[in-house]
mmCIF file of C-alpha atoms and ligand atoms in Angstrom:
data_model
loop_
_atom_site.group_PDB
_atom_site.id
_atom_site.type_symbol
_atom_site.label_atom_id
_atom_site.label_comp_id
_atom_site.label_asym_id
_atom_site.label_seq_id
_atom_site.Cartn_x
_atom_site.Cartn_y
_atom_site.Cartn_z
ATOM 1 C CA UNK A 1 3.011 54.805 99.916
ATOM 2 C CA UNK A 2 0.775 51.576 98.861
ATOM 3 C CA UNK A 3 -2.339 53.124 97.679
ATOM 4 C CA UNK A 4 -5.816 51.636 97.451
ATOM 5 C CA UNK A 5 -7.901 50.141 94.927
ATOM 6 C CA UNK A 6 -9.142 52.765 92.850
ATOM 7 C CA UNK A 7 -12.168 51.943 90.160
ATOM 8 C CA UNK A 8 -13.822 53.953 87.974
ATOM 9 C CA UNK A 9 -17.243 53.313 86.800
ATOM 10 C CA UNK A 10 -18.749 54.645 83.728
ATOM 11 C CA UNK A 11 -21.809 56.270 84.776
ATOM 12 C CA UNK A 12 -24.336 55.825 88.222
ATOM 13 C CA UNK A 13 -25.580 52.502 87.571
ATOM 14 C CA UNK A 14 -22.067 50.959 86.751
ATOM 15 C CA UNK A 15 -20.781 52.187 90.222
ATOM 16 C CA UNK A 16 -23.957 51.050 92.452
ATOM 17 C CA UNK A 17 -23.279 47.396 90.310
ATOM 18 C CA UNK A 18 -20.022 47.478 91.117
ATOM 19 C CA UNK A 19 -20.822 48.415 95.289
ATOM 20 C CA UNK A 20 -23.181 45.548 94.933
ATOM 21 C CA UNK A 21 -20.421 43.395 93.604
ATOM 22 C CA UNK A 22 -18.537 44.234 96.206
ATOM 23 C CA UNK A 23 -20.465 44.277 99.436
ATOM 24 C CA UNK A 24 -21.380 40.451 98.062
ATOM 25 C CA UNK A 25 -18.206 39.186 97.799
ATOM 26 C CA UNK A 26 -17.450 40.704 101.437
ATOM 27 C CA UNK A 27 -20.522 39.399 102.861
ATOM 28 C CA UNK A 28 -19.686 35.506 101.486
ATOM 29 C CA UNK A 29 -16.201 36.334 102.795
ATOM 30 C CA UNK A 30 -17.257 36.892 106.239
ATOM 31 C CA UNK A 31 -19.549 34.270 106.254
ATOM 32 C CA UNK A 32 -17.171 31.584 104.872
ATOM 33 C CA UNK A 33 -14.434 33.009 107.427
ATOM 34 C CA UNK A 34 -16.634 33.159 110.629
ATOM 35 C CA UNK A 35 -20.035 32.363 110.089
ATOM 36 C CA UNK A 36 -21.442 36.009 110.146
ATOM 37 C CA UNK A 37 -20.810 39.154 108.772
ATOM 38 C CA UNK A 38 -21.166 42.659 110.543
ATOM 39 C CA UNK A 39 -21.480 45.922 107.894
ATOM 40 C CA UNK A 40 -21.212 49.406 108.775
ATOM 41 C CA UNK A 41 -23.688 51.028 106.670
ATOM 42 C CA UNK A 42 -23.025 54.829 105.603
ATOM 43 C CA UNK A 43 -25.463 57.509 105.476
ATOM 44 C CA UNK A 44 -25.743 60.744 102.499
ATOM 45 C CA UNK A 45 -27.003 60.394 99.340
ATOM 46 C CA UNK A 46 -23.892 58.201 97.230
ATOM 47 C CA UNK A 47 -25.333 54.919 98.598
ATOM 48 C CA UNK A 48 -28.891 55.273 97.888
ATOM 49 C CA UNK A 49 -28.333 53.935 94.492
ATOM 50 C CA UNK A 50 -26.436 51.064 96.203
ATOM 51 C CA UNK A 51 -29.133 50.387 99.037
ATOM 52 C CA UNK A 52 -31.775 50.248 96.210
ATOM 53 C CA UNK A 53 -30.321 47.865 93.854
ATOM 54 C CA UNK A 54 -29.426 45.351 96.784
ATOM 55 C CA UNK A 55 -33.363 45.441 97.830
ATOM 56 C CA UNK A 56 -34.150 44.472 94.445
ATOM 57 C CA UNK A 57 -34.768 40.499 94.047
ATOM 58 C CA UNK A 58 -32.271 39.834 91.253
ATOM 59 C CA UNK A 59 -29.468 41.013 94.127
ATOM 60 C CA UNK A 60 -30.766 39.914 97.398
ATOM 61 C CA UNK A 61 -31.167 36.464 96.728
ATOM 62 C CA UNK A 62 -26.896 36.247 95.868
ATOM 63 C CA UNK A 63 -26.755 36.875 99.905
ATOM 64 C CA UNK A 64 -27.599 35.154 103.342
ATOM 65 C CA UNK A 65 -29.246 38.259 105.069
ATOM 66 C CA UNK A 66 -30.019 36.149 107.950
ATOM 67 C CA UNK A 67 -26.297 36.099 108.695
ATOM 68 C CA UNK A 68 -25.987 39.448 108.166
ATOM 69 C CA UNK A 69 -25.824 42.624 111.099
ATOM 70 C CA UNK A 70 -25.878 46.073 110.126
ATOM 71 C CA UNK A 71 -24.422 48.548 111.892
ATOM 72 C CA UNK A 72 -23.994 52.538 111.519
ATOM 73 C CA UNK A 73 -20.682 54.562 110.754
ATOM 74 C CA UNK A 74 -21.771 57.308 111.989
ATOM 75 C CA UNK A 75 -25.240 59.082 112.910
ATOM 76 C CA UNK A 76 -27.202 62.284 113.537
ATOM 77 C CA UNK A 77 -28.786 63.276 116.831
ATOM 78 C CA UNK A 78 -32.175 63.085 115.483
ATOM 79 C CA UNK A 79 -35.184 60.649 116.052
ATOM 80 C CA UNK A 80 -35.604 57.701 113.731
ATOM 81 C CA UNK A 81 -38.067 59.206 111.927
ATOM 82 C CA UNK A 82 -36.543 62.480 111.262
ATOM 83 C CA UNK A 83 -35.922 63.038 107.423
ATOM 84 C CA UNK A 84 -32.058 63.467 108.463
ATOM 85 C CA UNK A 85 -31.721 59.781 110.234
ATOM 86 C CA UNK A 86 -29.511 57.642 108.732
ATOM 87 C CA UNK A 87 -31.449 54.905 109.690
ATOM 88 C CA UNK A 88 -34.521 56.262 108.487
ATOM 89 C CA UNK A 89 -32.510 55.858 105.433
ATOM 90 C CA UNK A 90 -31.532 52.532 105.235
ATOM 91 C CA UNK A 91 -34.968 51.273 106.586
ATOM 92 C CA UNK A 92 -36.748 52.509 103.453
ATOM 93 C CA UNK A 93 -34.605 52.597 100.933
ATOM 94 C CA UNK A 94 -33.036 49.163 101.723
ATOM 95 C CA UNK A 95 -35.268 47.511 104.457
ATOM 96 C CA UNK A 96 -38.163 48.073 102.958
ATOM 97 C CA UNK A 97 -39.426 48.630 106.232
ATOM 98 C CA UNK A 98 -41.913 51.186 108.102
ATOM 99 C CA UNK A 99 -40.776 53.552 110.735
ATOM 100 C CA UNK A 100 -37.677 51.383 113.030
ATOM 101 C CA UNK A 101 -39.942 50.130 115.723
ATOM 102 C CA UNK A 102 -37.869 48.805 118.791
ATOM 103 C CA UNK A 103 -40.974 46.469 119.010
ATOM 104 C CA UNK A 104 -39.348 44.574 116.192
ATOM 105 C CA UNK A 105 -35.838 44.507 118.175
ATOM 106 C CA UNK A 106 -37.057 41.040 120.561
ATOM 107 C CA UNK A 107 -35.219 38.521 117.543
ATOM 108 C CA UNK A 108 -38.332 38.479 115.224
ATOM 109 C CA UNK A 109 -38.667 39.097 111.746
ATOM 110 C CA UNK A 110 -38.822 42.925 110.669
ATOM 111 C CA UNK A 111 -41.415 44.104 108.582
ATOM 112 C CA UNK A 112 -39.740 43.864 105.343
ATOM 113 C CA UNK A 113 -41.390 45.247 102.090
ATOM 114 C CA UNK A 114 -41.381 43.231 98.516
ATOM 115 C CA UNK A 115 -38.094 45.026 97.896
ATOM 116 C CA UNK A 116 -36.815 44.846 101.402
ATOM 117 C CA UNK A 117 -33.733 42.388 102.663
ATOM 118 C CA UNK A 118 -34.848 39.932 104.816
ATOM 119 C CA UNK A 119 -32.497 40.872 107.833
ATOM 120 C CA UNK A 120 -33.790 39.992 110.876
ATOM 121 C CA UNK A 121 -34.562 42.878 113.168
ATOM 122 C CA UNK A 122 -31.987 41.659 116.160
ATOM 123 C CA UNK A 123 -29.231 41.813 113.446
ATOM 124 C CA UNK A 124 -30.187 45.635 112.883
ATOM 125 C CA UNK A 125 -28.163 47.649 115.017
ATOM 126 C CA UNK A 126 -29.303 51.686 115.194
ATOM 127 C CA UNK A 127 -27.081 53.738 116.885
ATOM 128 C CA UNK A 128 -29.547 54.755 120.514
ATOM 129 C CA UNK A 129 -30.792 57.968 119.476
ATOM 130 C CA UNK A 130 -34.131 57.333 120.288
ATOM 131 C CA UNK A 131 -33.718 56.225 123.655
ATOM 132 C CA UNK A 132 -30.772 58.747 124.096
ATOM 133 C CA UNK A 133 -33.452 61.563 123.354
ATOM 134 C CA UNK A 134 -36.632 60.314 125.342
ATOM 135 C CA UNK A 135 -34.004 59.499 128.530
ATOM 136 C CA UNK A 136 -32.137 63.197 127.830
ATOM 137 C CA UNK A 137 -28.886 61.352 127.841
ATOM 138 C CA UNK A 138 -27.737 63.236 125.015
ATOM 139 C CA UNK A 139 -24.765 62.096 122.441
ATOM 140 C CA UNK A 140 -22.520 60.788 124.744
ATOM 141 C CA UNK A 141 -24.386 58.784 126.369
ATOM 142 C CA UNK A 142 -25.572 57.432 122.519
ATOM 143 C CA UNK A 143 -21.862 57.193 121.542
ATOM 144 C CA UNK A 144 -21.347 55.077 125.077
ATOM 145 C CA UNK A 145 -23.877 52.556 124.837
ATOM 146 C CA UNK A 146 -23.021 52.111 120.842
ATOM 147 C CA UNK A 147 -19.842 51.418 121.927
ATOM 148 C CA UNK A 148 -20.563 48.605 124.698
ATOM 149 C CA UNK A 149 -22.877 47.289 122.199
ATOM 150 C CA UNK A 150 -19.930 47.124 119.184
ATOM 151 C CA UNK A 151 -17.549 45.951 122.336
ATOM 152 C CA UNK A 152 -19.717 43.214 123.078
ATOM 153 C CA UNK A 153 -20.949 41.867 119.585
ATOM 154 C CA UNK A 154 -17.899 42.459 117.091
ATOM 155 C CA UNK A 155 -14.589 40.296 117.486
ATOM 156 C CA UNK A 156 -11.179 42.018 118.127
ATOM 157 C CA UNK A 157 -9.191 43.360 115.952
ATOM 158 C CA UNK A 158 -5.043 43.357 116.389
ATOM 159 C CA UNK A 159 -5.182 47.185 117.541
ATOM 160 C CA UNK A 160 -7.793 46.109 120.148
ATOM 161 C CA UNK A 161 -10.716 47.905 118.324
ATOM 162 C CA UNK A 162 -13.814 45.873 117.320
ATOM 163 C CA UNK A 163 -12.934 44.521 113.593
ATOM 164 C CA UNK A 164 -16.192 45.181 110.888
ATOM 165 C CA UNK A 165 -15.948 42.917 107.847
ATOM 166 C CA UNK A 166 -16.887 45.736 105.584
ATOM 167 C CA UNK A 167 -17.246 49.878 106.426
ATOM 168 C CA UNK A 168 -18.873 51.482 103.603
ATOM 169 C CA UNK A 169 -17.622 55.296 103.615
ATOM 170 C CA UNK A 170 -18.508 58.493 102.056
ATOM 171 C CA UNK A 171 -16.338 61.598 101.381
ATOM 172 C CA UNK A 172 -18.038 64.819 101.986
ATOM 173 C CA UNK A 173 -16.529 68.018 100.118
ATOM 174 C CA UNK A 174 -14.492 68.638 102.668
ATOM 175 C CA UNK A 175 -12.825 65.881 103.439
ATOM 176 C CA UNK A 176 -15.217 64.274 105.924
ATOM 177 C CA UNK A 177 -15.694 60.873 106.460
ATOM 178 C CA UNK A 178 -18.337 59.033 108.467
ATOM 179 C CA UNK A 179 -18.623 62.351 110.957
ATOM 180 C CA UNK A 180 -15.017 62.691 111.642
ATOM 181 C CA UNK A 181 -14.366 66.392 110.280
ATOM 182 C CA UNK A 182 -11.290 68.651 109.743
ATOM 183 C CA UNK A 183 -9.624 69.599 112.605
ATOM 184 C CA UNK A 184 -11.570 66.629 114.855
ATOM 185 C CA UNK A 185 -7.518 65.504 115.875
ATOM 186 C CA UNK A 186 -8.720 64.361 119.139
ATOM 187 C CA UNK A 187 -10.223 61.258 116.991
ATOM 188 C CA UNK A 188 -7.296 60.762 115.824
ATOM 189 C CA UNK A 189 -6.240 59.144 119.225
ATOM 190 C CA UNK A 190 -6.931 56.295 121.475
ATOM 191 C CA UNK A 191 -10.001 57.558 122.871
ATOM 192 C CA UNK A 192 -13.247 55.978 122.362
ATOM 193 C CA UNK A 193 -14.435 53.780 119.431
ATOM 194 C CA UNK A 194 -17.883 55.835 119.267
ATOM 195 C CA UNK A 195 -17.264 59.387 119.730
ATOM 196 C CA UNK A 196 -20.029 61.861 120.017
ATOM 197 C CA UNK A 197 -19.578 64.834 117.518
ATOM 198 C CA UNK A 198 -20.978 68.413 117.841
ATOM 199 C CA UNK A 199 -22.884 70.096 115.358
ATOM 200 C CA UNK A 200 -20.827 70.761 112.287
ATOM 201 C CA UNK A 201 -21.310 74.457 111.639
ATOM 202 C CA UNK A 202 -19.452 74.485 108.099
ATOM 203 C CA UNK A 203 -21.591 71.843 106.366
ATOM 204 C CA UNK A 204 -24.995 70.352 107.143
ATOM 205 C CA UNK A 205 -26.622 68.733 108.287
ATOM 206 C CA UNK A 206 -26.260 70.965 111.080
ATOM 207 C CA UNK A 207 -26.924 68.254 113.997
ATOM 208 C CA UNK A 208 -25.193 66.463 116.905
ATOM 209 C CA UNK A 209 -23.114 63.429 115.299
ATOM 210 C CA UNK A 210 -22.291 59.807 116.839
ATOM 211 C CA UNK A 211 -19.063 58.101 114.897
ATOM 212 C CA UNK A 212 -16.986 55.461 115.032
ATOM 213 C CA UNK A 213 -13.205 56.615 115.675
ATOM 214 C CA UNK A 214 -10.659 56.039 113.209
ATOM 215 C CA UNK A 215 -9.183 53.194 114.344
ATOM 216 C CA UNK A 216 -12.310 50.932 113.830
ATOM 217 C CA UNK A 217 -11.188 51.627 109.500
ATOM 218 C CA UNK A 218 -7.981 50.537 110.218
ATOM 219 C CA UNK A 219 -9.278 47.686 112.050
ATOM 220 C CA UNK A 220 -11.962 46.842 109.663
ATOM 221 C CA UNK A 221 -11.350 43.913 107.193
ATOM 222 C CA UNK A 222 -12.235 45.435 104.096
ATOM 223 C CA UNK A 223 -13.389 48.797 103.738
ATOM 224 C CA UNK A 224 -15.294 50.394 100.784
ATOM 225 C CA UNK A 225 -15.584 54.280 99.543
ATOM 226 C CA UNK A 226 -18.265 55.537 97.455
ATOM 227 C CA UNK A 227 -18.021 59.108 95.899
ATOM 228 C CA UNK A 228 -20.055 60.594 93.217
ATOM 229 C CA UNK A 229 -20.370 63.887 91.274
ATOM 230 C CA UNK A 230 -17.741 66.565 89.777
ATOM 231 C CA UNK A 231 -18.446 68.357 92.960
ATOM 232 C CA UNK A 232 -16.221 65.597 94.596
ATOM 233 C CA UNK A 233 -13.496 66.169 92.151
ATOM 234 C CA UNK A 234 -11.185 68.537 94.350
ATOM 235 C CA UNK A 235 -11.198 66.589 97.538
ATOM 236 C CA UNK A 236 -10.638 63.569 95.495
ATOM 237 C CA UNK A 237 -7.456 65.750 94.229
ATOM 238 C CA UNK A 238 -6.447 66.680 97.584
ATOM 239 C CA UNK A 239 -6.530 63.344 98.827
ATOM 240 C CA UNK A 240 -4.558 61.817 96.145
ATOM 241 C CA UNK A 241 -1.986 64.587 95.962
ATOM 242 C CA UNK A 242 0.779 65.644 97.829
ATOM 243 C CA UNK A 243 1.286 65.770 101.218
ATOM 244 C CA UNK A 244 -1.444 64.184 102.727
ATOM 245 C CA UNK A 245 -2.573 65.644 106.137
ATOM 246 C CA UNK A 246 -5.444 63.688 107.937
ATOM 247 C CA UNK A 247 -6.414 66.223 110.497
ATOM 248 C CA UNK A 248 -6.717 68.796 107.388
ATOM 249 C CA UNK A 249 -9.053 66.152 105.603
ATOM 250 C CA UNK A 250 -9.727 63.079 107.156
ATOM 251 C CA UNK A 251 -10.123 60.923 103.917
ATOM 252 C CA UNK A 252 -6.955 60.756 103.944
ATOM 253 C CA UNK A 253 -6.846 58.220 106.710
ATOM 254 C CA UNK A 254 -8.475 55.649 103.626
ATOM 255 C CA UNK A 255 -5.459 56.424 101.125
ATOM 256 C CA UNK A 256 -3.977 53.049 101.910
ATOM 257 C CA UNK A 257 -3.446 49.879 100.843
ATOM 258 C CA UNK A 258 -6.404 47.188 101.969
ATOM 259 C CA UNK A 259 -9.424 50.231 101.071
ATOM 260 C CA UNK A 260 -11.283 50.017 97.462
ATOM 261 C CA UNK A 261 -12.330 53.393 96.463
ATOM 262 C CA UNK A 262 -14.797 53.386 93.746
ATOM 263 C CA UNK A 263 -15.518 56.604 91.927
ATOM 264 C CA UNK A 264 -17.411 57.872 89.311
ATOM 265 C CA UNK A 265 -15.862 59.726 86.249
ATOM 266 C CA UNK A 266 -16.830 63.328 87.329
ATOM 267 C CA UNK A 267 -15.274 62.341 90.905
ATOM 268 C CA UNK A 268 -12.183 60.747 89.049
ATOM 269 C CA UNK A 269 -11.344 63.754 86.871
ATOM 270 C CA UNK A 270 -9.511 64.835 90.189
ATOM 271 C CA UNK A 271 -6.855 61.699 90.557
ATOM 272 C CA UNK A 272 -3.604 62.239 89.413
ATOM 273 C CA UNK A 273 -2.841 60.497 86.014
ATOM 274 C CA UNK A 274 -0.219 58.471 87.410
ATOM 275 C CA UNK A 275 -2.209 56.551 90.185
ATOM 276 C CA UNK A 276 -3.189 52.939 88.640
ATOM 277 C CA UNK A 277 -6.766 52.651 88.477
ATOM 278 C CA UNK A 278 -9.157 50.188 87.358
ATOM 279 C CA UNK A 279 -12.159 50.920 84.777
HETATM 280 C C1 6PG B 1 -23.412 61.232 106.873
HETATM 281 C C2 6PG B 1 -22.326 60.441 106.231
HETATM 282 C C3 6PG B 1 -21.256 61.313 105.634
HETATM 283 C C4 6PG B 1 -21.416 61.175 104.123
HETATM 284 C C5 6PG B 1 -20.639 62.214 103.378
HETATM 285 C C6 6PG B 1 -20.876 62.130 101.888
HETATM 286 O O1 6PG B 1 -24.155 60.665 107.637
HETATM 287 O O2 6PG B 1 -23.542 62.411 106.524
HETATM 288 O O3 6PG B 1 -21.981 59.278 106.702
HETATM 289 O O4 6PG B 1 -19.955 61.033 106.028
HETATM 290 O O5 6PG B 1 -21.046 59.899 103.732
HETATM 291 O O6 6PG B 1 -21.039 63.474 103.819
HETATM 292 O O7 6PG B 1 -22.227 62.400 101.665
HETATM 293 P P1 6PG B 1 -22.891 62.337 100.233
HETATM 294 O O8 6PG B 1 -22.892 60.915 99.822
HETATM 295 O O9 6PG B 1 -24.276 62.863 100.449
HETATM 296 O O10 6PG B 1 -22.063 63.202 99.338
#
């Protein structure tokens, strides 16, 4: 099997530099190779550290942000302003900005704060929850329009899914990632690139999801995974051990050649010593 790029930081700070590093080099990438790039932003608590020290000035001058869409991997079924939104995540932590206001969605400038990015608020790209909920649509109807909307802005990829120039993933404990859970095998197919998710009962939060499938990682040009924390440690050593089922834990999927995982020591202490890693 080719395995990934695996790096190990020292300590918190070392790994959100190193993110930084990374989702820089991928952003001039994209920009040099088509004149844009389009992220898919992760929610959960591993990137805060990341989102933070790319709002900071030293960092968000090294980038175009203009050129720059943001997009969702996955999403809870909640208002924008619920303390659960992903977005609600992003837009303080690395937009600097108020409450998402679609107001703000006609091409202008958002709102940004002294440490926000500059990105303007056409490039930002919620998932619909908000207009899912006040039209009672409901997820799928979300997951559908997300995916016209990914159809119709995002170039195609050779397996005929829309192609990201950088997915930034988390793992959760069990093997989760975006909101594609054990035992979700029907993702696993050629059904839609944004699925709609019930309620995961074993882990919270505990709300309707909206994902991308699978296939968009595969068809992604560069994808990144964050994890954090000893508590990470045995899916880290599931992943990276023998045999690898991705319907039992879907991080699996990202054990492949072409993915960067960048851990932390506590998270590392689960790799096998005789995977080649990076420090
Ligand atoms: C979400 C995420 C999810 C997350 C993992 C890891 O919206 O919940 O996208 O897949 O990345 O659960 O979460 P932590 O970083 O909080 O451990």
């Amino acid at each position: 099997m080719a395995e990934p790029r695996i790096v190990i930081a020292d300590d918190p700070d070392d790994q959100a530099e190193r993110a930084a590093g990374h989702v820089v080099v991928a952003i001039e990438a994209a920009l040099r190779r088509r004149g844009r790039a389009d992220i898919a932003l992760s929610g959960g608590s591993t990137p805060v550290a990341l989102y933070r020290l790319l709002a900071q000035p030293g960092w968000r001058v090294r980038v175009d942000w203009d050129r720059v869409h943001l997009w969702f991997g996955d999403e809870r079924y909640v208002p924008p302003d619920h303390p659960d939104s992903n977005l609600l995540l992003v837009e303080s932590i690395l937009l600097g900005t108020s409450a998402y206001s679609s107001q703000t969605r006609d091409g202008a400038r958002g709102t940004s704060g002294p440490l926000g990015l500059n990105v303007p608020a056409s490039h930002i790209h919620p998932v619909p929850t908000q207009e899912a909920i006040a039209q009672g649509g409901g997820p799928a109807w979300a997951a559908e329009r997300y995916a016209a909307e990914l159809s119709a802005e995002l170039p195609q990829a050779a397996n005929g899914a829309p192609a990201f120039d950088l997915i930034l993933v988390g793992v959760g404990p069990d093997g989760h990632i975006l909101s594609i859970f054990p035992g979700s095998l029907t993702l696993l197919g050629t059904g839609p690139i944004v699925a709609a998710v019930p309620a995961p009962q074993h882990i919270g939060p505990h709300h309707p999801r909206l994902t991308l499938a699978p296939r968009l990682l595969t068809a992604a040009a560069d994808v990144l995974v964050l994890v954090a924390g000893a508590g990470k440690a045995p899916v880290i050593s599931t992943v990276f051990g023998p045999p690898p089922d991705p319907a039992a834990c879907p991080a699996v999927l990202l054990r492949r050649e072409g993915v960067t995982w960048l851990l932390d020591r506590s998270a590392a202490a689960g790799l096998p010593a005789t995977l080649a890693v990076e420090r």
